[in-house]
Amino acid sequence: MRLRQPRRLRLRQPRRLRLLRQTPRARSRAAVAGTSAAAVKALREQTGAGMMDCKRVLQDADGDAEKAAELLRERGLAKAGKREGRATSEGVIAIALAGSEGGMVELGCETDFVARTDAFVALAESMAAVVVADAGVDGPDTLLAREADGEKLADRVIAAIAALGENVVVKRTARLSVNGDGLVGGYVHAGAKLGVLVALEGCTGDAVEKAAKDLAMHVAAADPSPAAVGRQGISEALLDSERKIYRKQAEQEGKPEKVIDRIVEGKVNKFLADVVLTEQAFVKDPNCSIQEFLAAAGKEAGGELKVVAFERFKLGEAGGE
């Protein structure tokens, strides 16, 4: 009598083990979804990094956009030093206002694409906020030595160079403040390529805030740009140079000697009216001067209003890197 061999039992793998084996595939599918054209585009707009770099880190981060942005930053730090010193002809102007104080920063980069990224604009705005809050900031060097949210601004710039893939440079800073009644207003033109701060003294209120913004817009738009608040701000050396030019012109035109002095002084007065802020025609109402505009605004605010200072930054004027 032949005995049957015992039947081999085939044990099914536990469901949990099969699920574990599927996990890498699930991760792969998530990574593919995370590297869609829309995801790559969103990360590129956020960080300013190259398209292939964005795709690569999204794959490595299994489609997690936040982790991908951190990977871009980590991998770029080693390259940041190589980018320093490259030309920065693009960038933005950022301002921050705090009642009687105002700050402005010109932050440069290499391309307009990076200048328009949220990360770059946020960096510029954070720097302007430090300038307005710290009266000791008197230029790029002192600004970079300061901290924001516990992080030195110089370190933020290095991180930005790494993340954005371009050189980033603080070109210049400006800060205005007023004592007593008054305020600092500002205006940044569309595209953030031109910014203005103005300081008004004498009174406060909604009418003064509006006047400060209107005046800042005037300084931004005026052609020629104002060179000083009042005539006392124009150097005698410049006036003497203008007088020599006008006298030579009059002599070449054959004007009688007895009228040349009068012609010269007339042209000097015209020159001053063109470049002195309070004597310029208001761009929103060419029939009145800035001085007349301020008098009307002060009357509406219940006091006497005067402009004591202004700063005008146009992207690229500072030169340098």
Short mmCIF file of C-alpha atoms in Angstrom, two decimals:
data_model
loop_
_atom_site.label_atom_id
_atom_site.label_comp_id
_atom_site.label_asym_id
_atom_site.label_seq_id
_atom_site.Cartn_x
_atom_site.Cartn_y
_atom_site.Cartn_z
CA MET A 1 0.00 0.00 0.00
CA ARG A 2 1.43 3.33 -1.18
CA LEU A 3 1.12 6.28 1.13
CA ARG A 4 0.24 9.63 -0.35
CA GLN A 5 2.70 12.43 0.11
CA PRO A 6 1.29 15.19 2.29
CA ARG A 7 0.00 18.06 0.18
CA ARG A 8 2.10 21.21 0.27
CA LEU A 9 0.23 24.19 1.50
CA ARG A 10 0.78 27.49 -0.29
CA LEU A 11 0.57 30.25 2.23
CA ARG A 12 -0.66 33.57 1.04
CA GLN A 13 1.43 36.52 1.99
CA PRO A 14 -0.20 38.72 4.55
CA ARG A 15 -2.01 41.69 3.02
CA ARG A 16 0.18 44.06 5.02
CA LEU A 17 3.35 42.75 3.35
CA ARG A 18 1.87 43.17 -0.10
CA LEU A 19 0.99 46.74 0.75
CA LEU A 20 4.53 47.39 1.86
CA ARG A 21 5.80 46.14 -1.46
CA GLN A 22 3.51 48.55 -3.26
CA THR A 23 4.76 51.58 -1.35
CA PRO A 24 7.75 52.38 -3.64
CA ARG A 25 5.40 52.32 -6.62
CA ALA A 26 3.00 54.61 -4.82
CA ARG A 27 5.87 56.95 -4.07
CA SER A 28 6.90 56.82 -7.72
CA ARG A 29 3.38 57.75 -8.82
CA ALA A 30 3.36 60.66 -6.33
CA ALA A 31 6.72 61.85 -7.62
CA VAL A 32 5.47 61.77 -11.22
CA ALA A 33 2.37 63.73 -10.22
CA GLY A 34 4.54 66.21 -8.35
CA THR A 35 6.69 66.85 -11.41
CA SER A 36 3.84 67.85 -13.67
CA ALA A 37 4.39 70.93 -15.81
CA ALA A 38 2.17 72.94 -13.47
CA ALA A 39 4.15 71.88 -10.37
CA VAL A 40 7.49 72.65 -12.03
CA LYS A 41 6.22 76.04 -13.20
CA ALA A 42 4.89 76.91 -9.72
CA LEU A 43 8.20 76.02 -8.05
CA ARG A 44 10.16 77.96 -10.66
CA GLU A 45 8.01 81.07 -10.15
CA GLN A 46 8.39 80.75 -6.38
CA THR A 47 12.15 80.26 -6.31
CA GLY A 48 13.50 81.52 -9.64
CA ALA A 49 15.49 78.29 -10.10
CA GLY A 50 15.99 76.64 -13.50
CA MET A 51 13.30 74.39 -14.94
CA MET A 52 15.38 71.19 -14.89
CA ASP A 53 16.57 71.92 -11.34
CA CYS A 54 12.95 72.33 -10.24
CA LYS A 55 11.92 69.07 -11.91
CA ARG A 56 14.84 67.18 -10.36
CA VAL A 57 14.21 68.32 -6.78
CA LEU A 58 10.46 67.68 -7.09
CA GLN A 59 11.27 64.09 -8.07
CA ASP A 60 13.71 63.75 -5.16
CA ALA A 61 11.12 65.25 -2.79
CA ASP A 62 8.36 62.87 -3.98
CA GLY A 63 6.34 65.81 -5.26
CA ASP A 64 6.47 67.78 -1.97
CA ALA A 65 6.84 71.41 -3.12
CA GLU A 66 7.97 72.69 0.29
CA LYS A 67 10.65 70.02 0.63
CA ALA A 68 11.71 70.65 -2.97
CA ALA A 69 12.23 74.34 -2.27
CA GLU A 70 14.40 73.44 0.74
CA LEU A 71 16.46 71.05 -1.40
CA LEU A 72 17.05 73.82 -3.93
CA ARG A 73 18.35 76.04 -1.16
CA GLU A 74 20.64 73.37 0.32
CA ARG A 75 22.14 72.37 -3.02
CA GLY A 76 22.63 75.93 -4.12
CA LEU A 77 24.60 77.17 -1.11
CA ALA A 78 27.80 75.60 -2.43
CA LYS A 79 27.43 77.56 -5.67
CA ALA A 80 26.55 80.90 -4.08
CA GLY A 81 30.15 82.03 -3.74
CA LYS A 82 30.76 81.56 -7.47
CA ARG A 83 27.85 83.86 -8.33
CA GLU A 84 29.03 86.78 -6.20
CA GLY A 85 30.57 89.51 -8.31
CA ARG A 86 28.41 88.93 -11.38
CA ALA A 87 26.72 92.01 -12.87
CA THR A 88 23.33 92.94 -11.36
CA SER A 89 21.54 95.30 -13.73
CA GLU A 90 18.00 94.25 -12.72
CA GLY A 91 16.22 94.32 -9.37
CA VAL A 92 13.58 96.21 -7.41
CA ILE A 93 13.06 99.27 -5.23
CA ALA A 94 11.22 98.57 -1.95
CA ILE A 95 9.95 101.04 0.64
CA ALA A 96 8.56 100.74 4.17
CA LEU A 97 6.62 103.48 5.97
CA ALA A 98 6.01 103.91 9.70
CA GLY A 99 4.34 107.25 10.39
CA SER A 100 7.11 109.78 10.87
CA GLU A 101 9.76 107.45 9.40
CA GLY A 102 10.37 105.78 6.07
CA GLY A 103 12.99 103.48 4.58
CA MET A 104 13.94 102.51 1.03
CA VAL A 105 16.23 99.86 -0.46
CA GLU A 106 17.50 99.11 -3.96
CA LEU A 107 18.16 95.38 -4.29
CA GLY A 108 19.88 94.17 -7.44
CA CYS A 109 19.88 90.85 -9.30
CA GLU A 110 20.86 89.65 -12.78
CA THR A 111 17.54 89.16 -14.60
CA ASP A 112 14.05 90.62 -14.61
CA PHE A 113 12.64 87.11 -14.16
CA VAL A 114 14.26 86.75 -10.72
CA ALA A 115 13.38 90.36 -9.83
CA ARG A 116 9.70 89.46 -10.20
CA THR A 117 9.77 86.33 -8.03
CA ASP A 118 7.96 86.42 -4.69
CA ALA A 119 11.12 85.35 -2.86
CA PHE A 120 13.20 88.23 -4.22
CA VAL A 121 10.51 90.87 -3.64
CA ALA A 122 9.96 89.59 -0.09
CA LEU A 123 13.70 89.87 0.62
CA ALA A 124 13.75 93.49 -0.56
CA GLU A 125 10.67 94.36 1.50
CA SER A 126 12.14 92.76 4.64
CA MET A 127 15.26 94.88 4.20
CA ALA A 128 13.23 98.08 3.81
CA ALA A 129 11.43 97.20 7.05
CA VAL A 130 14.78 96.93 8.86
CA VAL A 131 15.90 100.30 7.46
CA VAL A 132 12.79 102.09 8.72
CA ALA A 133 13.03 100.43 12.14
CA ASP A 134 16.75 101.09 12.73
CA ALA A 135 18.08 104.64 12.55
CA GLY A 136 21.62 103.26 12.66
CA VAL A 137 21.38 101.79 9.17
CA ASP A 138 23.24 104.19 6.88
CA GLY A 139 24.10 102.00 3.90
CA PRO A 140 24.37 98.45 2.54
CA ASP A 141 27.14 97.36 4.92
CA THR A 142 25.32 98.31 8.13
CA LEU A 143 22.06 96.88 6.75
CA LEU A 144 23.62 93.48 6.01
CA ALA A 145 25.02 93.35 9.54
CA ARG A 146 21.51 93.64 11.01
CA GLU A 147 19.12 90.77 11.78
CA ALA A 148 15.50 90.10 10.86
CA ASP A 149 13.57 87.38 12.70
CA GLY A 150 16.81 86.16 14.27
CA GLU A 151 18.68 85.80 10.97
CA LYS A 152 21.47 88.08 9.77
CA LEU A 153 20.53 89.78 6.50
CA ALA A 154 23.93 88.93 5.03
CA ASP A 155 23.05 85.24 5.49
CA ARG A 156 19.69 85.81 3.84
CA VAL A 157 21.42 87.28 0.81
CA ILE A 158 23.74 84.25 0.56
CA ALA A 159 20.73 81.94 0.80
CA ALA A 160 18.92 83.96 -1.87
CA ILE A 161 21.92 83.71 -4.21
CA ALA A 162 21.86 79.95 -3.75
CA ALA A 163 18.11 79.53 -4.17
CA LEU A 164 17.61 81.97 -7.04
CA GLY A 165 20.74 81.06 -8.96
CA GLU A 166 21.82 84.68 -9.43
CA ASN A 167 23.98 87.25 -7.72
CA VAL A 168 22.03 89.46 -5.29
CA VAL A 169 23.40 92.83 -4.16
CA VAL A 170 22.11 95.59 -1.88
CA LYS A 171 22.88 98.67 -4.00
CA ARG A 172 21.86 101.47 -1.62
CA THR A 173 19.54 102.48 1.20
CA ALA A 174 17.77 105.66 2.30
CA ARG A 175 15.96 106.68 5.47
CA LEU A 176 13.89 109.79 6.24
CA SER A 177 12.30 110.91 9.51
CA VAL A 178 10.57 114.00 10.87
CA ASN A 179 10.43 115.45 14.35
CA GLY A 180 7.16 116.61 15.86
CA ASP A 181 4.06 116.81 13.68
CA GLY A 182 4.56 115.38 10.24
CA LEU A 183 5.02 112.14 8.38
CA VAL A 184 7.01 110.36 5.71
CA GLY A 185 5.17 109.24 2.59
CA GLY A 186 6.28 107.16 -0.33
CA TYR A 187 5.52 105.80 -3.75
CA VAL A 188 6.81 102.86 -5.79
CA HIS A 189 6.08 102.99 -9.51
CA ALA A 190 4.64 99.96 -11.31
CA GLY A 191 7.32 97.33 -11.77
CA ALA A 192 9.22 98.52 -8.67
CA LYS A 193 11.95 100.14 -10.78
CA LEU A 194 11.43 103.62 -9.29
CA GLY A 195 10.75 104.62 -5.69
CA VAL A 196 10.40 107.88 -3.76
CA LEU A 197 10.29 108.95 -0.11
CA VAL A 198 9.15 112.44 0.98
CA ALA A 199 9.17 113.98 4.47
CA LEU A 200 6.51 116.57 5.36
CA GLU A 201 6.43 118.64 8.54
CA GLY A 202 3.79 120.84 10.13
CA CYS A 203 0.70 118.69 10.64
CA THR A 204 -0.71 115.19 10.33
CA GLY A 205 -3.92 113.52 9.24
CA ASP A 206 -5.51 111.94 6.19
CA ALA A 207 -5.05 115.09 4.09
CA VAL A 208 -1.32 115.08 4.85
CA GLU A 209 -0.99 111.39 3.99
CA LYS A 210 -2.65 112.03 0.64
CA ALA A 211 -0.46 115.08 0.04
CA ALA A 212 2.67 113.06 0.83
CA LYS A 213 1.73 110.34 -1.66
CA ASP A 214 0.83 112.90 -4.34
CA LEU A 215 4.13 114.67 -3.79
CA ALA A 216 6.05 111.39 -3.98
CA MET A 217 4.30 110.62 -7.27
CA HIS A 218 5.29 114.08 -8.53
CA VAL A 219 8.95 113.50 -7.67
CA ALA A 220 8.79 110.16 -9.50
CA ALA A 221 7.23 111.66 -12.63
CA ALA A 222 8.81 115.14 -12.81
CA ASP A 223 11.04 115.87 -15.79
CA PRO A 224 13.62 117.09 -15.03
CA SER A 225 13.83 115.34 -11.68
CA PRO A 226 14.09 117.77 -8.75
CA ALA A 227 17.64 118.36 -7.53
CA ALA A 228 16.78 119.99 -4.19
CA VAL A 229 13.83 120.97 -2.00
CA GLY A 230 14.59 124.72 -2.17
CA ARG A 231 17.03 127.10 -3.81
CA GLN A 232 19.36 126.86 -0.84
CA GLY A 233 19.96 123.24 -1.78
CA ILE A 234 21.53 124.16 -5.14
CA SER A 235 25.28 124.68 -4.84
CA GLU A 236 26.86 128.00 -5.81
CA ALA A 237 29.36 126.10 -7.93
CA LEU A 238 26.52 124.74 -10.07
CA LEU A 239 24.91 128.17 -10.39
CA ASP A 240 28.23 129.76 -11.38
CA SER A 241 28.69 127.08 -14.03
CA GLU A 242 25.21 127.75 -15.42
CA ARG A 243 25.85 131.52 -15.46
CA LYS A 244 29.04 131.06 -17.49
CA ILE A 245 27.18 128.94 -20.03
CA TYR A 246 24.33 131.44 -20.37
CA ARG A 247 26.73 134.41 -20.65
CA LYS A 248 28.71 132.70 -23.40
CA GLN A 249 25.50 131.91 -25.27
CA ALA A 250 24.35 135.54 -25.05
CA GLU A 251 27.72 136.84 -26.26
CA GLN A 252 27.70 134.42 -29.22
CA GLU A 253 24.23 135.66 -30.12
CA GLY A 254 25.56 139.23 -30.19
CA LYS A 255 23.44 140.53 -27.30
CA PRO A 256 24.36 144.02 -26.01
CA GLU A 257 26.63 143.92 -22.95
CA LYS A 258 24.21 146.05 -20.91
CA VAL A 259 21.44 143.41 -21.16
CA ILE A 260 23.54 140.27 -20.86
CA ASP A 261 23.46 140.26 -17.04
CA ARG A 262 19.66 140.48 -17.10
CA ILE A 263 19.42 137.66 -19.65
CA VAL A 264 21.77 135.48 -17.59
CA GLU A 265 19.81 135.97 -14.35
CA GLY A 266 16.55 135.28 -16.16
CA LYS A 267 17.89 131.97 -17.43
CA VAL A 268 19.24 131.09 -13.98
CA ASN A 269 15.79 131.69 -12.49
CA LYS A 270 14.26 129.48 -15.17
CA PHE A 271 16.84 126.78 -14.39
CA LEU A 272 15.98 126.96 -10.67
CA ALA A 273 12.26 126.73 -11.39
CA ASP A 274 12.95 123.54 -13.33
CA VAL A 275 15.10 121.76 -10.73
CA VAL A 276 13.91 123.12 -7.34
CA LEU A 277 11.07 120.96 -6.03
CA THR A 278 8.96 123.68 -4.41
CA GLU A 279 9.09 125.80 -7.58
CA GLN A 280 8.20 123.04 -10.03
CA ALA A 281 4.75 122.89 -11.62
CA PHE A 282 2.70 120.16 -9.94
CA VAL A 283 2.35 117.24 -12.38
CA LYS A 284 -1.30 116.64 -11.40
CA ASP A 285 -2.15 120.35 -11.81
CA PRO A 286 0.39 122.28 -13.92
CA ASN A 287 -1.38 125.54 -13.08
CA CYS A 288 0.01 125.53 -9.54
CA SER A 289 3.49 125.10 -8.11
CA ILE A 290 4.44 122.53 -5.50
CA GLN A 291 4.63 125.34 -2.94
CA GLU A 292 1.04 126.32 -3.73
CA PHE A 293 -0.05 122.68 -3.62
CA LEU A 294 1.49 122.27 -0.14
CA ALA A 295 -0.15 125.49 1.10
CA ALA A 296 -3.56 124.20 0.02
CA ALA A 297 -2.95 120.77 1.58
CA GLY A 298 -1.79 122.36 4.84
CA LYS A 299 -4.88 124.55 4.97
CA GLU A 300 -7.09 121.48 4.53
CA ALA A 301 -5.18 119.72 7.33
CA GLY A 302 -5.44 122.73 9.63
CA GLY A 303 -1.82 123.84 9.67
CA GLU A 304 1.21 124.89 7.66
CA LEU A 305 2.78 122.11 5.63
CA LYS A 306 6.29 122.05 4.23
CA VAL A 307 8.51 119.48 2.57
CA VAL A 308 11.83 119.04 4.35
CA ALA A 309 13.46 116.21 2.40
CA PHE A 310 13.00 113.65 -0.35
CA GLU A 311 14.84 110.64 -1.77
CA ARG A 312 14.39 109.27 -5.29
CA PHE A 313 15.80 105.90 -6.38
CA LYS A 314 15.72 104.77 -10.00
CA LEU A 315 16.94 101.24 -10.67
CA GLY A 316 20.49 101.22 -11.99
CA GLU A 317 21.45 104.78 -11.03
CA ALA A 318 23.67 103.57 -8.21
CA GLY A 319 26.00 101.76 -10.62
CA GLY A 320 28.43 99.31 -9.05
CA GLU A 321 28.00 95.56 -9.53
#
